[in-house]
Amino acid sequence: MAIKASLSGFPEWLPAQRIVERNILDTLRNTFEIHGFVEIETRAVEPVSQLIAKGETSKEIYLLSRLQAQPDDKHSDKEIGLHFDLTVPLARYVAENAGQLDFPFKRYQIQKVWRGERPQEGRFREFIQADIDVVGEESLPFHYEIELPIIMARALRNLPIGNIKVLVNNRKISQGFYEAIGITNIEEILRVVDKLDKIGVQKVFAQLVDLQLATDSQAHDILKLAQINGGLEVIDKVKAIGHQSDLLLEGLKEIESFLTIANTLEPGVVTADLKIARGLDYYTGMVYETVLVGHESLGSICSGGRYDRLVKSGKKTYPGVGISIGVSRLVSKILANDLIKPSRKVPTCVLVAVNDEDTRIVSDLVAKQIRARGISAETSPTAAKFGKQIKYADKRGIPFVWFPPIITNLQNVQDVIPNLEHQVKDIRNGEQQIVNINLWNPAISDMHVYLC
Amino acid sequence: MAIKASLSGFPEWLPAQRIVERNILDTLRNTFEIHGFVEIETRAVEPVSQLIAKGETSKEIYLLSRLQAQPDDKHSDKEIGLHFDLTVPLARYVAENAGQLDFPFKRYQIQKVWRGERPQEGRFREFIQADIDVVGEESLPFHYEIELPIIMARALRNLPIGNIKVLVNNRKISQGFYEAIGITNIEEILRVVDKLDKIGVQKVFAQLVDLQLATDSQAHDILKLAQINGGLEVIDKVKAIGHQSDLLLEGLKEIESFLTIANTLEPGVVTADLKIARGLDYYTGMVYETVLVGHESLGSICSGGRYDRLVKSGKKTYPGVGISIGVSRLVSKILANDLIKPSRKVPTCVLVAVNDEDTRIVSDLVAKQIRARGISAETSPTAAKFGKQIKYADKRGIPFVWFPPIITNLQNVQDVIPNLEHQVKDIRNGEQQIVNINLWNPAISDMHVYLC
């Protein structure tokens, strides 16, 4: 269960929930790094002029102003706002640092983004996004359009969230097909086609015709295309509709190559779905959406595509392929549905009991020695009765309580400690045993918090 | 060398520099977790009313406003600003969630904070802070005042930044002493004493007297106290000045206990320094500063103390002990002085060469198999001549280039791959050997990027 945000749209988690989020972030990061992606972190703000370059998003921007700005500061202060995604900052970062980056530049970025939306139920105004992009200088081979969604699929498969499905389309197919049937107002039509899942075939058809976006015959063909999905057979299905253009053929060749290779690399993860219209005004090749199998109603948890013009800087153009996960939304769904829990509420594996406050140093030194072997340990907050100290551990899910020897003479205490009798209790089953402080180890599964 | 911020006060790092920062953040996090601290992440914004509760900082706040806010939104939107530290958010988080937290609550928090200062050379307006705090319900034992700076010292010692020194004072000593010599305007005097290192004894004396903050004799005693520093001998030195009060004695007892235990736990790290005046208006017990030995001029890189009233919520009071590192400032100094460099510029350990584009899948499958053993691998961006592919690795510091077998028949390629001849070249020394894909491992030191 998620805690209620005291500020609408700004979610926060309890410590145990943050462990879930952190574990997911670590999994994403490890997956990106094992594929050779390097991290960048950009500042949270951008000049407003850069943020509103994409007109549509201007309503979502949080502007910054200094509470005590002086009138004469204005000239030296550019108008700045919080970034609403990680693509605008990437483009700016690449333009600024191109001379010092190695291309193709494979970067990942995991940061908060902000959207200054009107407050409404369920919308996040602050959330974590995790992006991977490959940016080329002047050119970028097609194979990255296969690689990126595969990497994201692997990242998501490493999370205990069940099966996922990557749905793909190709801008060239839609555009090539539409041009072949004599349609030019592609974006307008795609906005209607995008409602297919919500309002159904009949209503989409009616809208296309009623709004005079397409003739009966065009609308018919548009819907035929949009309803095609599946594996390699989609290519023949598109051809069977009976329209052709060079661009369409190029798109079909790309999706064929995509499906063939993606299915060899990660069998069963990708499906073509030609109704996907996401960002077709922006993307220029493959486009991706990702759904959780069995939770399709959550919508796409991770999307992206190929864009030929991420940056134009001086005479150079930088094409890219990128894909992005809305982490907070995913975490929020996971927590709301109790899909994952941490094995304990703190990192601590061992609580070292304290015999009495005057000899707390003994327990502190024992804890230090346990930590030296990579085991998370803390000393009991008080020298209360052992039952109360065990309760401290139990409340937090700490599996082991360590009982150090009673030492009253603190002379050379460090040297004395290893030679005396130590006992460890597994408080889950009550088993207590005499142990050697230099040899005792918890089960590997108890070393770190894990998700279950 | 750090890159120049294109927006004054908002630093950004190149990818290799971010590896340094990330490594430092990981070290801090690991140290906090091995001591049993749990992470929280709070939203970046707080209601302005909470942010300006501490009057002094009001000038440093960035206010947020929505670019396209409608007049009728105003009622539903509280005035919010970016947090300028992690203590105000912690206090609010504890007050809101006290019922669901376990006390003493040991939390760490590593996040960006923002200060809306006038732009000036070298001042950060956005930076990362790493905080640990222990918060008690109604009470909090003194031993945490020893534990926290020790944990921070261990975290800093785990970084390759040379020796550090934790300088401590105790509010009760200063206040008790000042009261004993008949002084009440303690805060005002401490602001002058705080300049001791900068302007010297004579000028501090002169200012105290000239500003009529103290009599000659009082100023004399004040400076005697402020010049005391060292180990346990400081207690006798303070007593030797010849003034006494219960509060002073309590403070001396605390610092004695602090020095004794801290020196047993981490010999040679802590020193008493009774001129430290940091936040003495706010802290109520031990206070800490931390300097890099040999780089004392950088000032304190990490500070904190005990505060009896972090939160007052309803009838309950929550005392705390906290300590905080300004990570960006530390990273910036490290980068500027070239103190640390990453062993390579990307996480990749192995670049898998591509024989030709038509059989790229062979290289992709080899890379997948290498990754399955936890080794970071990527496939070459193009099937260029091997010399060019090696250059791609060399530029990034990738130590190994893998040459997969030439396979032209892609039927059952997965099964065929392990049985054919693979070669690996260590491009640092040019040594190339035939290897078994299921057995080859890099040296442990080459597995991951490390700092050197």
XYZ file of N, CA and C in Angstrom, chain A residues 10 18 24 72 87 89 106 114 168 180 203 245 257 266 271 314 376 379 386 392 448:
63
model
N 2.845 14.559 -5.847
C 4.245 14.383 -5.439
C 4.350 13.159 -4.529
N 10.538 2.278 -0.377
C 11.707 2.815 -1.060
C 12.696 1.700 -1.375
N 14.496 -1.804 -7.832
C 14.128 -1.701 -9.254
C 15.112 -0.785 -9.974
N 17.596 44.123 -10.139
C 18.788 44.204 -10.979
C 19.373 42.829 -11.292
N 14.877 13.786 -22.483
C 15.305 13.867 -23.878
C 15.766 15.277 -24.232
N 17.009 17.494 -22.113
C 18.349 17.693 -21.518
C 19.439 16.916 -22.268
N 26.401 5.924 -26.058
C 25.369 5.093 -25.430
C 25.226 5.518 -23.980
N 9.656 16.649 -13.814
C 8.497 17.338 -13.231
C 7.542 17.810 -14.318
N 5.624 -3.201 -31.361
C 6.388 -2.290 -32.220
C 5.636 -1.949 -33.496
N 0.503 5.985 -50.012
C 0.096 5.146 -51.138
C -1.413 5.224 -51.387
N -16.578 3.044 -34.472
C -16.548 4.472 -34.147
C -15.349 5.173 -34.765
N 4.422 1.418 -51.759
C 5.271 2.590 -51.995
C 6.674 2.200 -51.533
N 13.324 -7.422 -40.354
C 14.636 -7.592 -39.749
C 14.522 -7.506 -38.221
N 15.785 -12.609 -27.938
C 14.891 -12.792 -26.785
C 13.566 -13.350 -27.277
N 6.231 -8.157 -30.504
C 5.113 -8.365 -31.417
C 4.926 -7.092 -32.232
N 25.316 23.269 -35.243
C 26.198 23.721 -36.309
C 25.820 22.987 -37.578
N 25.830 -6.333 7.059
C 25.257 -5.136 7.664
C 24.888 -5.402 9.117
N 24.250 -1.789 16.335
C 24.242 -2.055 17.764
C 22.882 -1.677 18.332
N 17.006 -8.338 27.148
C 17.214 -8.918 25.813
C 15.906 -9.076 25.043
N 13.167 -5.118 19.040
C 13.668 -4.085 18.113
C 14.014 -4.723 16.765
N 21.601 -9.686 2.137
C 21.026 -8.414 1.715
C 19.503 -8.513 1.645
